[in-house]
PDB file of C-alpha atoms in Angstrom:
ATOM      1  CA  MET A   1      73.646 -22.802  28.307  1.00 52.00           C
ATOM      2  CA  THR A   2      73.978 -19.010  28.547  1.00 56.00           C
ATOM      3  CA  ASN A   3      74.305 -19.166  32.337  1.00 65.00           C
ATOM      4  CA  TYR A   4      76.973 -21.836  31.995  1.00 62.00           C
ATOM      5  CA  ALA A   5      78.961 -19.701  29.540  1.00 61.00           C
ATOM      6  CA  ASP A   6      78.589 -16.644  31.763  1.00 62.00           C
ATOM      7  CA  THR A   7      79.832 -18.651  34.761  1.00 64.00           C
ATOM      8  CA  ILE A   8      82.941 -19.738  32.873  1.00 60.00           C
ATOM      9  CA  LYS A   9      83.535 -16.189  31.661  1.00 61.00           C
ATOM     10  CA  ASP A  10      83.246 -14.811  35.185  1.00 66.00           C
ATOM     11  CA  PHE A  11      85.602 -17.465  36.531  1.00 60.00           C
ATOM     12  CA  VAL A  12      88.227 -16.696  33.890  1.00 54.00           C
ATOM     13  CA  GLU A  13      87.960 -12.965  34.456  1.00 64.00           C
ATOM     14  CA  ASN A  14      88.210 -13.341  38.247  1.00 70.00           C
ATOM     15  CA  HIS A  15      91.142 -15.772  38.111  1.00 65.00           C
ATOM     16  CA  ALA A  16      93.007 -14.482  35.074  1.00 64.00           C
ATOM     17  CA  THR A  17      96.316 -14.099  36.907  1.00 69.00           C
ATOM     18  CA  SER A  18      96.167 -17.562  38.479  1.00 61.00           C
ATOM     19  CA  LEU A  19      95.190 -19.217  35.214  1.00 49.00           C
ATOM     20  CA  THR A  20      97.976 -17.436  33.348  1.00 59.00           C
ATOM     21  CA  PHE A  21     100.482 -18.559  35.959  1.00 53.00           C
ATOM     22  CA  ALA A  22      99.200 -22.153  35.837  1.00 50.00           C
ATOM     23  CA  PHE A  23      99.386 -22.218  32.043  1.00 50.00           C
ATOM     24  CA  ALA A  24     102.905 -20.759  32.043  1.00 49.00           C
ATOM     25  CA  ALA A  25     104.028 -23.219  34.715  1.00 45.00           C
ATOM     26  CA  GLY A  26     102.588 -26.146  32.776  1.00 41.00           C
ATOM     27  CA  ALA A  27     104.207 -25.011  29.550  1.00 46.00           C
ATOM     28  CA  GLY A  28     107.497 -24.564  31.386  1.00 43.00           C
ATOM     29  CA  LEU A  29     107.339 -28.049  32.865  1.00 41.00           C
ATOM     30  CA  LEU A  30     106.586 -29.559  29.472  1.00 44.00           C
ATOM     31  CA  ALA A  31     109.496 -27.653  27.937  1.00 43.00           C
ATOM     32  CA  PHE A  32     111.789 -28.789  30.759  1.00 43.00           C
ATOM     33  CA  ARG A  33     110.721 -32.410  30.277  1.00 39.00           C
ATOM     34  CA  ARG A  34     111.390 -32.155  26.550  1.00 44.00           C
ATOM     35  CA  TRP A  35     114.810 -30.643  27.215  1.00 40.00           C
ATOM     36  CA  MET A  36     115.624 -33.428  29.675  1.00 49.00           C
ATOM     37  CA  ALA A  37     114.680 -36.021  27.043  1.00 47.00           C
ATOM     38  CA  GLY A  38     117.674 -34.943  24.961  1.00 72.00           C
ATOM     39  CA  GLY A  39     118.464 -35.730  21.345  1.00 93.00           C
ATOM     40  CA  VAL A  40     117.155 -38.573  19.225  1.00 96.00           C
ATOM     41  CA  CYS A  41     119.142 -40.652  16.745  1.00 98.00           C
ATOM     42  CA  ARG A  42     117.556 -40.046  13.322  1.00 97.00           C
ATOM     43  CA  SER A  43     119.712 -42.467  11.355  1.00 98.00           C
ATOM     44  CA  LYS A  44     117.781 -45.104   9.382  1.00 98.00           C
ATOM     45  CA  VAL A  45     120.869 -47.144   8.533  1.00 98.00           C
ATOM     46  CA  ARG A  46     120.394 -50.914   8.336  1.00 98.00           C
ATOM     47  CA  LEU A  47     122.722 -53.407   9.981  1.00 98.00           C
ATOM     48  CA  ASP A  48     121.841 -56.549   8.041  1.00 98.00           C
ATOM     49  CA  GLY A  49     124.758 -58.974   8.026  1.00 98.00           C
ATOM     50  CA  LYS A  50     126.497 -57.170  10.881  1.00 98.00           C
ATOM     51  CA  THR A  51     127.108 -58.333  14.446  1.00 98.00           C
ATOM     52  CA  VAL A  52     126.718 -56.179  17.556  1.00 99.00           C
ATOM     53  CA  LEU A  53     127.823 -57.139  21.080  1.00 99.00           C
ATOM     54  CA  ILE A  54     126.364 -55.192  24.006  1.00 99.00           C
ATOM     55  CA  THR A  55     127.386 -55.680  27.631  1.00 98.00           C
ATOM     56  CA  GLY A  56     124.681 -55.405  30.283  1.00 98.00           C
ATOM     57  CA  ALA A  57     121.922 -55.632  27.679  1.00 98.00           C
ATOM     58  CA  ASN A  58     119.251 -57.338  29.762  1.00 97.00           C
ATOM     59  CA  THR A  59     117.854 -54.112  31.232  1.00 95.00           C
ATOM     60  CA  GLY A  60     117.825 -50.309  30.952  1.00 95.00           C
ATOM     61  CA  ILE A  61     119.526 -48.509  28.096  1.00 96.00           C
ATOM     62  CA  GLY A  62     121.451 -51.648  27.164  1.00 97.00           C
ATOM     63  CA  LYS A  63     118.225 -53.486  26.456  1.00 98.00           C
ATOM     64  CA  GLU A  64     116.798 -50.550  24.485  1.00 98.00           C
ATOM     65  CA  THR A  65     120.012 -50.371  22.466  1.00 98.00           C
ATOM     66  CA  ALA A  66     119.842 -54.092  21.756  1.00 98.00           C
ATOM     67  CA  LEU A  67     116.247 -53.755  20.575  1.00 98.00           C
ATOM     68  CA  ASP A  68     117.221 -50.932  18.214  1.00 98.00           C
ATOM     69  CA  MET A  69     120.137 -52.913  16.787  1.00 98.00           C
ATOM     70  CA  ALA A  70     117.870 -55.945  16.269  1.00 98.00           C
ATOM     71  CA  GLN A  71     115.257 -53.794  14.520  1.00 98.00           C
ATOM     72  CA  ARG A  72     117.988 -52.684  12.122  1.00 98.00           C
ATOM     73  CA  GLY A  73     118.636 -56.315  11.195  1.00 98.00           C
ATOM     74  CA  ALA A  74     121.851 -56.986  13.126  1.00 98.00           C
ATOM     75  CA  ARG A  75     122.870 -60.185  14.862  1.00 98.00           C
ATOM     76  CA  VAL A  76     122.810 -59.038  18.485  1.00 99.00           C
ATOM     77  CA  ILE A  77     124.787 -60.629  21.309  1.00 99.00           C
ATOM     78  CA  LEU A  78     123.594 -59.827  24.825  1.00 98.00           C
ATOM     79  CA  ALA A  79     126.631 -60.250  27.090  1.00 98.00           C
ATOM     80  CA  CYS A  80     125.222 -60.428  30.618  1.00 98.00           C
ATOM     81  CA  ARG A  81     125.949 -61.710  34.107  1.00 98.00           C
ATOM     82  CA  ASP A  82     122.384 -62.802  34.950  1.00 97.00           C
ATOM     83  CA  MET A  83     121.597 -65.396  32.300  1.00 98.00           C
ATOM     84  CA  THR A  84     117.966 -65.867  33.371  1.00 98.00           C
ATOM     85  CA  ARG A  85     117.147 -62.194  32.950  1.00 97.00           C
ATOM     86  CA  ALA A  86     119.214 -62.065  29.765  1.00 98.00           C
ATOM     87  CA  ARG A  87     117.211 -64.904  28.189  1.00 98.00           C
ATOM     88  CA  ILE A  88     113.949 -63.183  29.115  1.00 98.00           C
ATOM     89  CA  ALA A  89     115.221 -59.923  27.589  1.00 98.00           C
ATOM     90  CA  ALA A  90     116.366 -61.750  24.442  1.00 98.00           C
ATOM     91  CA  ASP A  91     112.907 -63.297  24.016  1.00 98.00           C
ATOM     92  CA  GLU A  92     111.268 -59.869  24.340  1.00 98.00           C
ATOM     93  CA  ILE A  93     113.683 -58.357  21.827  1.00 98.00           C
ATOM     94  CA  ARG A  94     113.074 -61.159  19.312  1.00 98.00           C
ATOM     95  CA  GLN A  95     109.311 -60.690  19.611  1.00 98.00           C
ATOM     96  CA  LYS A  96     109.349 -56.890  19.362  1.00 98.00           C
ATOM     97  CA  SER A  97     111.902 -56.698  16.546  1.00 98.00           C
ATOM     98  CA  GLY A  98     110.876 -59.748  14.541  1.00 98.00           C
ATOM     99  CA  ASN A  99     114.580 -60.624  14.446  1.00 98.00           C
ATOM    100  CA  GLY A 100     115.357 -64.122  15.687  1.00 98.00           C
ATOM    101  CA  ASN A 101     119.116 -63.580  15.512  1.00 98.00           C
ATOM    102  CA  VAL A 102     119.469 -62.421  19.121  1.00 98.00           C
ATOM    103  CA  VAL A 103     121.724 -64.558  21.319  1.00 98.00           C
ATOM    104  CA  VAL A 104     122.838 -64.550  24.944  1.00 98.00           C
ATOM    105  CA  LYS A 105     126.371 -65.097  26.224  1.00 98.00           C
ATOM    106  CA  LYS A 106     127.668 -65.156  29.784  1.00 98.00           C
ATOM    107  CA  LEU A 107     129.777 -62.221  30.982  1.00 98.00           C
ATOM    108  CA  ASP A 108     130.687 -61.233  34.526  1.00 98.00           C
ATOM    109  CA  LEU A 109     132.800 -58.098  34.282  1.00 98.00           C
ATOM    110  CA  ALA A 110     133.866 -58.564  37.904  1.00 98.00           C
ATOM    111  CA  SER A 111     135.826 -61.654  36.803  1.00 98.00           C
ATOM    112  CA  LEU A 112     138.724 -61.377  34.358  1.00 98.00           C
ATOM    113  CA  GLN A 113     138.396 -65.097  33.656  1.00 98.00           C
ATOM    114  CA  SER A 114     134.767 -64.605  32.655  1.00 98.00           C
ATOM    115  CA  VAL A 115     135.840 -61.770  30.341  1.00 98.00           C
ATOM    116  CA  ARG A 116     138.475 -63.985  28.722  1.00 98.00           C
ATOM    117  CA  ASP A 117     135.992 -66.852  28.378  1.00 98.00           C
ATOM    118  CA  LEU A 118     133.499 -64.631  26.564  1.00 98.00           C
ATOM    119  CA  ALA A 119     136.188 -63.206  24.302  1.00 98.00           C
ATOM    120  CA  LYS A 120     137.350 -66.718  23.410  1.00 98.00           C
ATOM    121  CA  ASP A 121     133.757 -67.768  22.682  1.00 98.00           C
ATOM    122  CA  VAL A 122     133.232 -64.781  20.380  1.00 98.00           C
ATOM    123  CA  GLN A 123     136.562 -65.261  18.623  1.00 98.00           C
ATOM    124  CA  GLU A 124     135.873 -68.940  17.970  1.00 98.00           C
ATOM    125  CA  ASN A 125     132.179 -68.763  17.070  1.00 98.00           C
ATOM    126  CA  GLU A 126     131.557 -65.363  15.479  1.00 98.00           C
ATOM    127  CA  GLU A 127     132.727 -64.612  11.957  1.00 98.00           C
ATOM    128  CA  ARG A 128     132.691 -60.883  12.560  1.00 98.00           C
ATOM    129  CA  LEU A 129     132.116 -58.145  15.127  1.00 98.00           C
ATOM    130  CA  ASP A 130     131.062 -54.793  13.723  1.00 98.00           C
ATOM    131  CA  ILE A 131     129.997 -52.893  16.839  1.00 99.00           C
ATOM    132  CA  LEU A 132     131.117 -53.406  20.437  1.00 99.00           C
ATOM    133  CA  ILE A 133     129.083 -51.454  22.981  1.00 99.00           C
ATOM    134  CA  ASN A 134     130.591 -51.302  26.475  1.00 98.00           C
ATOM    135  CA  ASN A 135     127.381 -50.464  28.299  1.00 98.00           C
ATOM    136  CA  ALA A 136     127.303 -52.418  31.571  1.00 98.00           C
ATOM    137  CA  GLY A 137     128.135 -50.653  34.795  1.00 97.00           C
ATOM    138  CA  ILE A 138     127.727 -50.399  38.532  1.00 97.00           C
ATOM    139  CA  MET A 139     127.137 -47.153  40.415  1.00 94.00           C
ATOM    140  CA  ARG A 140     128.012 -46.050  43.959  1.00 92.00           C
ATOM    141  CA  CYS A 141     128.049 -49.499  45.508  1.00 94.00           C
ATOM    142  CA  PRO A 142     129.583 -50.260  48.926  1.00 94.00           C
ATOM    143  CA  LYS A 143     133.284 -51.057  49.127  1.00 96.00           C
ATOM    144  CA  TRP A 144     133.268 -54.356  47.310  1.00 97.00           C
ATOM    145  CA  LYS A 145     136.015 -56.237  45.499  1.00 98.00           C
ATOM    146  CA  THR A 146     135.955 -58.044  42.164  1.00 98.00           C
ATOM    147  CA  LYS A 147     136.939 -61.706  42.025  1.00 98.00           C
ATOM    148  CA  ASP A 148     140.460 -60.549  41.141  1.00 98.00           C
ATOM    149  CA  GLY A 149     140.690 -58.207  44.127  1.00 98.00           C
ATOM    150  CA  PHE A 150     140.085 -54.879  42.365  1.00 98.00           C
ATOM    151  CA  GLU A 151     137.775 -52.169  43.656  1.00 98.00           C
ATOM    152  CA  MET A 152     134.376 -53.092  42.211  1.00 98.00           C
ATOM    153  CA  GLN A 153     133.400 -49.914  40.333  1.00 98.00           C
ATOM    154  CA  PHE A 154     136.812 -49.437  38.727  1.00 98.00           C
ATOM    155  CA  GLY A 155     136.984 -53.168  38.027  1.00 98.00           C
ATOM    156  CA  VAL A 156     133.579 -53.495  36.371  1.00 98.00           C
ATOM    157  CA  ASN A 157     133.178 -50.094  34.732  1.00 98.00           C
ATOM    158  CA  HIS A 158     136.723 -49.859  33.391  1.00 98.00           C
ATOM    159  CA  LEU A 159     139.030 -52.861  33.782  1.00 98.00           C
ATOM    160  CA  GLY A 160     136.549 -55.501  32.625  1.00 98.00           C
ATOM    161  CA  HIS A 161     135.685 -53.514  29.504  1.00 98.00           C
ATOM    162  CA  PHE A 162     139.353 -52.644  28.943  1.00 98.00           C
ATOM    163  CA  LEU A 163     140.261 -56.334  28.822  1.00 98.00           C
ATOM    164  CA  LEU A 164     137.219 -57.336  26.771  1.00 98.00           C
ATOM    165  CA  THR A 165     137.881 -54.653  24.174  1.00 98.00           C
ATOM    166  CA  ASN A 166     141.544 -55.573  23.823  1.00 98.00           C
ATOM    167  CA  CYS A 167     140.708 -59.262  23.483  1.00 98.00           C
ATOM    168  CA  LEU A 168     138.263 -58.516  20.660  1.00 98.00           C
ATOM    169  CA  LEU A 169     140.375 -55.985  18.746  1.00 98.00           C
ATOM    170  CA  ASP A 170     141.594 -58.451  16.121  1.00 98.00           C
ATOM    171  CA  LEU A 171     138.035 -59.446  15.225  1.00 98.00           C
ATOM    172  CA  LEU A 172     136.954 -55.798  15.145  1.00 98.00           C
ATOM    173  CA  LYS A 173     139.855 -54.957  12.815  1.00 98.00           C
ATOM    174  CA  LYS A 174     138.997 -57.918  10.616  1.00 98.00           C
ATOM    175  CA  SER A 175     135.401 -56.634  10.387  1.00 98.00           C
ATOM    176  CA  SER A 176     136.311 -52.994   9.703  1.00 98.00           C
ATOM    177  CA  PRO A 177     134.892 -50.467   9.336  1.00 98.00           C
ATOM    178  CA  SER A 178     133.789 -51.191  12.892  1.00 98.00           C
ATOM    179  CA  ARG A 179     133.023 -49.224  16.025  1.00 99.00           C
ATOM    180  CA  ILE A 180     133.576 -49.337  19.788  1.00 99.00           C
ATOM    181  CA  VAL A 181     131.111 -47.372  21.920  1.00 99.00           C
ATOM    182  CA  ILE A 182     131.938 -46.713  25.580  1.00 98.00           C
ATOM    183  CA  VAL A 183     129.154 -45.540  27.886  1.00 98.00           C
ATOM    184  CA  SER A 184     130.629 -43.085  30.379  1.00 98.00           C
ATOM    185  CA  SER A 185     128.858 -40.364  32.359  1.00 97.00           C
ATOM    186  CA  LEU A 186     128.806 -36.655  33.129  1.00 96.00           C
ATOM    187  CA  ALA A 187     130.206 -37.804  36.483  1.00 97.00           C
ATOM    188  CA  HIS A 188     133.634 -37.984  34.807  1.00 98.00           C
ATOM    189  CA  GLU A 189     133.801 -34.202  35.217  1.00 98.00           C
ATOM    190  CA  LYS A 190     134.290 -34.687  38.963  1.00 98.00           C
ATOM    191  CA  GLY A 191     136.633 -37.615  38.474  1.00 98.00           C
ATOM    192  CA  HIS A 192     140.317 -37.971  39.295  1.00 98.00           C
ATOM    193  CA  ILE A 193     142.523 -40.976  38.593  1.00 98.00           C
ATOM    194  CA  ASP A 194     144.331 -41.780  41.820  1.00 98.00           C
ATOM    195  CA  PHE A 195     147.357 -43.567  40.403  1.00 98.00           C
ATOM    196  CA  ASP A 196     148.860 -43.883  43.895  1.00 98.00           C
ATOM    197  CA  ASP A 197     145.759 -45.672  45.201  1.00 98.00           C
ATOM    198  CA  ILE A 198     143.871 -46.875  42.132  1.00 98.00           C
ATOM    199  CA  ASN A 199     141.672 -49.221  44.212  1.00 98.00           C
ATOM    200  CA  LEU A 200     140.952 -46.453  46.745  1.00 97.00           C
ATOM    201  CA  ASP A 201     142.004 -48.664  49.639  1.00 97.00           C
ATOM    202  CA  GLU A 202     142.999 -45.637  51.701  1.00 96.00           C
ATOM    203  CA  ASN A 203     139.970 -43.434  51.094  1.00 92.00           C
ATOM    204  CA  TYR A 204     136.997 -45.226  49.591  1.00 97.00           C
ATOM    205  CA  LYS A 205     133.848 -43.260  48.942  1.00 96.00           C
ATOM    206  CA  PRO A 206     131.210 -44.594  46.512  1.00 96.00           C
ATOM    207  CA  GLU A 207     130.871 -41.337  44.583  1.00 95.00           C
ATOM    208  CA  ILE A 208     134.649 -40.822  44.269  1.00 97.00           C
ATOM    209  CA  SER A 209     135.052 -44.364  42.965  1.00 98.00           C
ATOM    210  CA  TYR A 210     132.243 -43.960  40.445  1.00 97.00           C
ATOM    211  CA  ASN A 211     133.600 -40.644  39.189  1.00 98.00           C
ATOM    212  CA  GLN A 212     137.073 -42.152  38.777  1.00 98.00           C
ATOM    213  CA  SER A 213     135.718 -45.105  36.792  1.00 98.00           C
ATOM    214  CA  LYS A 214     133.741 -42.847  34.454  1.00 98.00           C
ATOM    215  CA  LEU A 215     136.779 -40.630  33.850  1.00 98.00           C
ATOM    216  CA  ALA A 216     138.703 -43.805  33.079  1.00 98.00           C
ATOM    217  CA  ASN A 217     136.107 -44.594  30.393  1.00 98.00           C
ATOM    218  CA  VAL A 218     136.723 -41.303  28.595  1.00 98.00           C
ATOM    219  CA  LEU A 219     140.514 -41.565  28.887  1.00 98.00           C
ATOM    220  CA  PHE A 220     140.370 -45.157  27.616  1.00 98.00           C
ATOM    221  CA  CYS A 221     138.399 -43.985  24.587  1.00 98.00           C
ATOM    222  CA  ARG A 222     140.940 -41.266  23.873  1.00 98.00           C
ATOM    223  CA  GLU A 223     144.008 -43.526  24.104  1.00 98.00           C
ATOM    224  CA  LEU A 224     142.330 -46.391  22.252  1.00 98.00           C
ATOM    225  CA  ALA A 225     141.437 -44.088  19.362  1.00 98.00           C
ATOM    226  CA  THR A 226     145.087 -43.042  19.124  1.00 98.00           C
ATOM    227  CA  ARG A 227     146.229 -46.660  19.013  1.00 98.00           C
ATOM    228  CA  LEU A 228     143.617 -47.617  16.401  1.00 98.00           C
ATOM    229  CA  GLN A 229     144.416 -44.916  13.854  1.00 98.00           C
ATOM    230  CA  ASP A 230     144.290 -46.203  10.272  1.00 97.00           C
ATOM    231  CA  THR A 231     142.794 -49.568  11.315  1.00 98.00           C
ATOM    232  CA  GLY A 232     139.196 -48.836  10.312  1.00 98.00           C
ATOM    233  CA  VAL A 233     138.060 -49.161  13.937  1.00 98.00           C
ATOM    234  CA  THR A 234     136.651 -45.980  15.485  1.00 98.00           C
ATOM    235  CA  VAL A 235     135.913 -45.272  19.162  1.00 98.00           C
ATOM    236  CA  TYR A 236     133.332 -43.100  20.919  1.00 98.00           C
ATOM    237  CA  SER A 237     132.553 -42.313  24.569  1.00 98.00           C
ATOM    238  CA  LEU A 238     129.345 -40.723  25.773  1.00 98.00           C
ATOM    239  CA  HIS A 239     127.114 -39.440  28.544  1.00 97.00           C
ATOM    240  CA  PRO A 240     123.646 -41.025  28.202  1.00 96.00           C
ATOM    241  CA  GLY A 241     121.890 -38.608  30.548  1.00 89.00           C
ATOM    242  CA  VAL A 242     120.049 -39.031  33.843  1.00 74.00           C
ATOM    243  CA  ILE A 243     117.857 -42.064  33.318  1.00 59.00           C
ATOM    244  CA  ARG A 244     115.226 -44.146  35.096  1.00 59.00           C
ATOM    245  CA  THR A 245     117.153 -47.427  35.299  1.00 53.00           C
ATOM    246  CA  GLU A 246     118.412 -49.899  37.892  1.00 54.00           C
ATOM    247  CA  LEU A 247     121.853 -48.251  37.937  1.00 49.00           C
ATOM    248  CA  GLY A 248     120.995 -46.230  41.034  1.00 55.00           C
ATOM    249  CA  ARG A 249     119.854 -49.247  43.061  1.00 58.00           C
ATOM    250  CA  TYR A 250     122.772 -48.903  45.514  1.00 55.00           C
ATOM    251  CA  PHE A 251     122.729 -45.107  45.637  1.00 59.00           C
ATOM    252  CA  PHE A 252     119.052 -44.297  46.201  1.00 58.00           C
ATOM    253  CA  PRO A 253     118.568 -46.364  49.417  1.00 63.00           C
ATOM    254  CA  THR A 254     121.520 -44.573  51.053  1.00 63.00           C
ATOM    255  CA  LEU A 255     119.740 -41.229  50.882  1.00 61.00           C
ATOM    256  CA  ALA A 256     117.872 -39.857  53.870  1.00 67.00           C
ATOM    257  CA  LEU A 257     114.116 -40.454  53.704  1.00 64.00           C
ATOM    258  CA  TRP A 258     113.359 -36.760  53.213  1.00 58.00           C
ATOM    259  CA  LYS A 259     115.743 -36.632  50.263  1.00 62.00           C
ATOM    260  CA  ARG A 260     114.091 -39.652  48.674  1.00 59.00           C
ATOM    261  CA  ILE A 261     110.688 -38.029  49.079  1.00 62.00           C
ATOM    262  CA  LEU A 262     111.917 -34.807  47.472  1.00 64.00           C
ATOM    263  CA  LEU A 263     113.370 -36.760  44.546  1.00 59.00           C
ATOM    264  CA  ILE A 264     110.132 -38.595  43.711  1.00 58.00           C
ATOM    265  CA  PRO A 265     108.573 -35.723  41.690  1.00 59.00           C
ATOM    266  CA  PHE A 266     111.859 -35.287  39.812  1.00 58.00           C
ATOM    267  CA  VAL A 267     111.632 -38.861  38.492  1.00 58.00           C
ATOM    268  CA  MET A 268     108.917 -37.872  36.014  1.00 63.00           C
ATOM    269  CA  PHE A 269     111.330 -35.436  34.358  1.00 62.00           C
ATOM    270  CA  ILE A 270     114.350 -37.677  33.859  1.00 78.00           C
ATOM    271  CA  LYS A 271     114.959 -39.777  30.766  1.00 81.00           C
ATOM    272  CA  SER A 272     113.266 -43.063  30.036  1.00 93.00           C
ATOM    273  CA  PRO A 273     115.564 -45.961  29.028  1.00 94.00           C
ATOM    274  CA  TRP A 274     114.582 -45.403  25.373  1.00 96.00           C
ATOM    275  CA  GLU A 275     115.566 -41.736  25.587  1.00 96.00           C
ATOM    276  CA  GLY A 276     118.744 -42.616  27.452  1.00 96.00           C
ATOM    277  CA  ALA A 277     119.785 -45.085  24.749  1.00 97.00           C
ATOM    278  CA  GLN A 278     119.668 -42.549  21.913  1.00 98.00           C
ATOM    279  CA  THR A 279     123.251 -41.275  22.177  1.00 98.00           C
ATOM    280  CA  THR A 280     124.603 -44.827  22.379  1.00 98.00           C
ATOM    281  CA  ILE A 281     122.643 -45.716  19.239  1.00 98.00           C
ATOM    282  CA  TYR A 282     123.818 -42.504  17.573  1.00 98.00           C
ATOM    283  CA  CYS A 283     127.467 -43.336  18.189  1.00 98.00           C
ATOM    284  CA  ALA A 284     126.915 -46.895  16.958  1.00 98.00           C
ATOM    285  CA  VAL A 285     125.217 -46.143  13.637  1.00 98.00           C
ATOM    286  CA  GLU A 286     125.330 -42.455  12.644  1.00 98.00           C
ATOM    287  CA  GLU A 287     126.972 -42.316   9.211  1.00 98.00           C
ATOM    288  CA  SER A 288     128.475 -38.838   9.681  1.00 98.00           C
ATOM    289  CA  LEU A 289     130.691 -40.141  12.514  1.00 98.00           C
ATOM    290  CA  ALA A 290     132.476 -42.681  10.345  1.00 97.00           C
ATOM    291  CA  ASN A 291     135.683 -40.621  10.180  1.00 95.00           C
ATOM    292  CA  ASN A 292     135.585 -39.397  13.779  1.00 98.00           C
ATOM    293  CA  SER A 293     137.260 -41.212  16.647  1.00 98.00           C
ATOM    294  CA  GLY A 294     138.155 -40.557  20.276  1.00 98.00           C
ATOM    295  CA  LEU A 295     135.476 -37.926  20.848  1.00 98.00           C
ATOM    296  CA  TYR A 296     132.912 -37.569  23.630  1.00 98.00           C
ATOM    297  CA  TYR A 297     129.170 -37.211  22.978  1.00 98.00           C
ATOM    298  CA  SER A 298     126.003 -36.200  24.803  1.00 97.00           C
ATOM    299  CA  ASP A 299     122.441 -35.839  23.494  1.00 97.00           C
ATOM    300  CA  CYS A 300     123.478 -37.100  20.054  1.00 98.00           C
ATOM    301  CA  ALA A 301     126.090 -34.396  19.570  1.00 97.00           C
ATOM    302  CA  PRO A 302     129.820 -33.990  20.266  1.00 98.00           C
ATOM    303  CA  LYS A 303     130.632 -32.307  23.563  1.00 98.00           C
ATOM    304  CA  THR A 304     133.881 -31.181  25.141  1.00 98.00           C
ATOM    305  CA  PRO A 305     134.686 -33.382  28.145  1.00 98.00           C
ATOM    306  CA  ALA A 306     136.291 -32.172  31.355  1.00 98.00           C
ATOM    307  CA  PRO A 307     139.919 -30.924  31.098  1.00 98.00           C
ATOM    308  CA  GLN A 308     141.246 -33.980  32.947  1.00 98.00           C
ATOM    309  CA  ALA A 309     139.638 -36.185  30.269  1.00 98.00           C
ATOM    310  CA  LEU A 310     141.798 -34.478  27.624  1.00 98.00           C
ATOM    311  CA  ASP A 311     145.074 -35.326  29.351  1.00 98.00           C
ATOM    312  CA  ASP A 312     146.972 -37.538  26.897  1.00 98.00           C
ATOM    313  CA  VAL A 313     149.714 -38.268  29.427  1.00 98.00           C
ATOM    314  CA  ALA A 314     147.148 -39.526  31.940  1.00 98.00           C
ATOM    315  CA  ALA A 315     145.404 -41.538  29.224  1.00 98.00           C
ATOM    316  CA  LYS A 316     148.652 -43.275  28.297  1.00 98.00           C
ATOM    317  CA  LYS A 317     149.532 -43.904  31.948  1.00 98.00           C
ATOM    318  CA  LEU A 318     146.048 -45.293  32.649  1.00 98.00           C
ATOM    319  CA  TRP A 319     146.430 -47.663  29.688  1.00 98.00           C
ATOM    320  CA  ASP A 320     149.750 -48.968  31.001  1.00 98.00           C
ATOM    321  CA  VAL A 321     148.438 -49.370  34.546  1.00 98.00           C
ATOM    322  CA  SER A 322     145.260 -51.087  33.332  1.00 98.00           C
ATOM    323  CA  ALA A 323     147.196 -53.444  31.061  1.00 98.00           C
ATOM    324  CA  SER A 324     149.383 -54.449  33.995  1.00 98.00           C
ATOM    325  CA  MET A 325     146.394 -55.004  36.274  1.00 98.00           C
ATOM    326  CA  VAL A 326     144.551 -57.284  33.828  1.00 98.00           C
ATOM    327  CA  GLY A 327     147.667 -59.091  32.639  1.00 98.00           C
ATOM    328  CA  LEU A 328     147.937 -57.782  29.089  1.00 95.00           C
ATOM    329  CA  ALA A 329     151.378 -57.737  27.506  1.00 77.00           C
TER     330      ALA A 329
END
């Protein structure tokens, strides 16, 4: 036993610098991982008797958000394109939450008719809508078109949600106080709304399109909040963080092999879907936000968005252009 202790002592003394470095590096990595995890919603508020609709809730942060809402007692509507996966997700949420009031409805945000059909279904069959969470999205896909001929990322990430939200405003007002939560991204900081070529027909690049659509989310939130003053409906946009989800399924394969290899170790440091859902949940339920509207959040705290996201003239113009594109009066 003495020899064993002496051996350990000698090893520590002979490798003190290396061990100190290893310990410091490990502590640094743990601290970095914790920082990357971001904030956590601490609210314990219940949602019994309330209805929540979440787009794209069959996977990723949408699914985690739906589970949280169900655990709080809400009636949760999963509005999804893939009904098979949505039904599987709904079953898992019912089992984990113990809440059987989780339903699935069809929504394809790349089809304005599908958006109108869902809105009509909700208006006719739901007595109330307390929280609308515009979560679904597509990221850096090839140059695709929606069924209505719009550029896919702008069409799904912005126009589909723009129409859905407007179609459900009367029910949200009727259910007030109610909330609209719009999932945007830090990518909005590099965004620019090309009003002369909104569908990027002349110069399509996946990252430019994605950045434009995420900026549109923040501008939509800002203008919508202005229009909903004194209605009891409040609006929030947010950056959920860098998350391990399916959102990057079109982006990751386009990278060179060496870049993909270099990114593999980084995956362990980015947010899990549960961590990524926290700011969405915060904006949906945090009691202290009840009198706030039109702001942008990240890591469960208000943040100042990019200067172009504070442009009220651009926000108004985007609203008018969007309304024209989707056929709103």
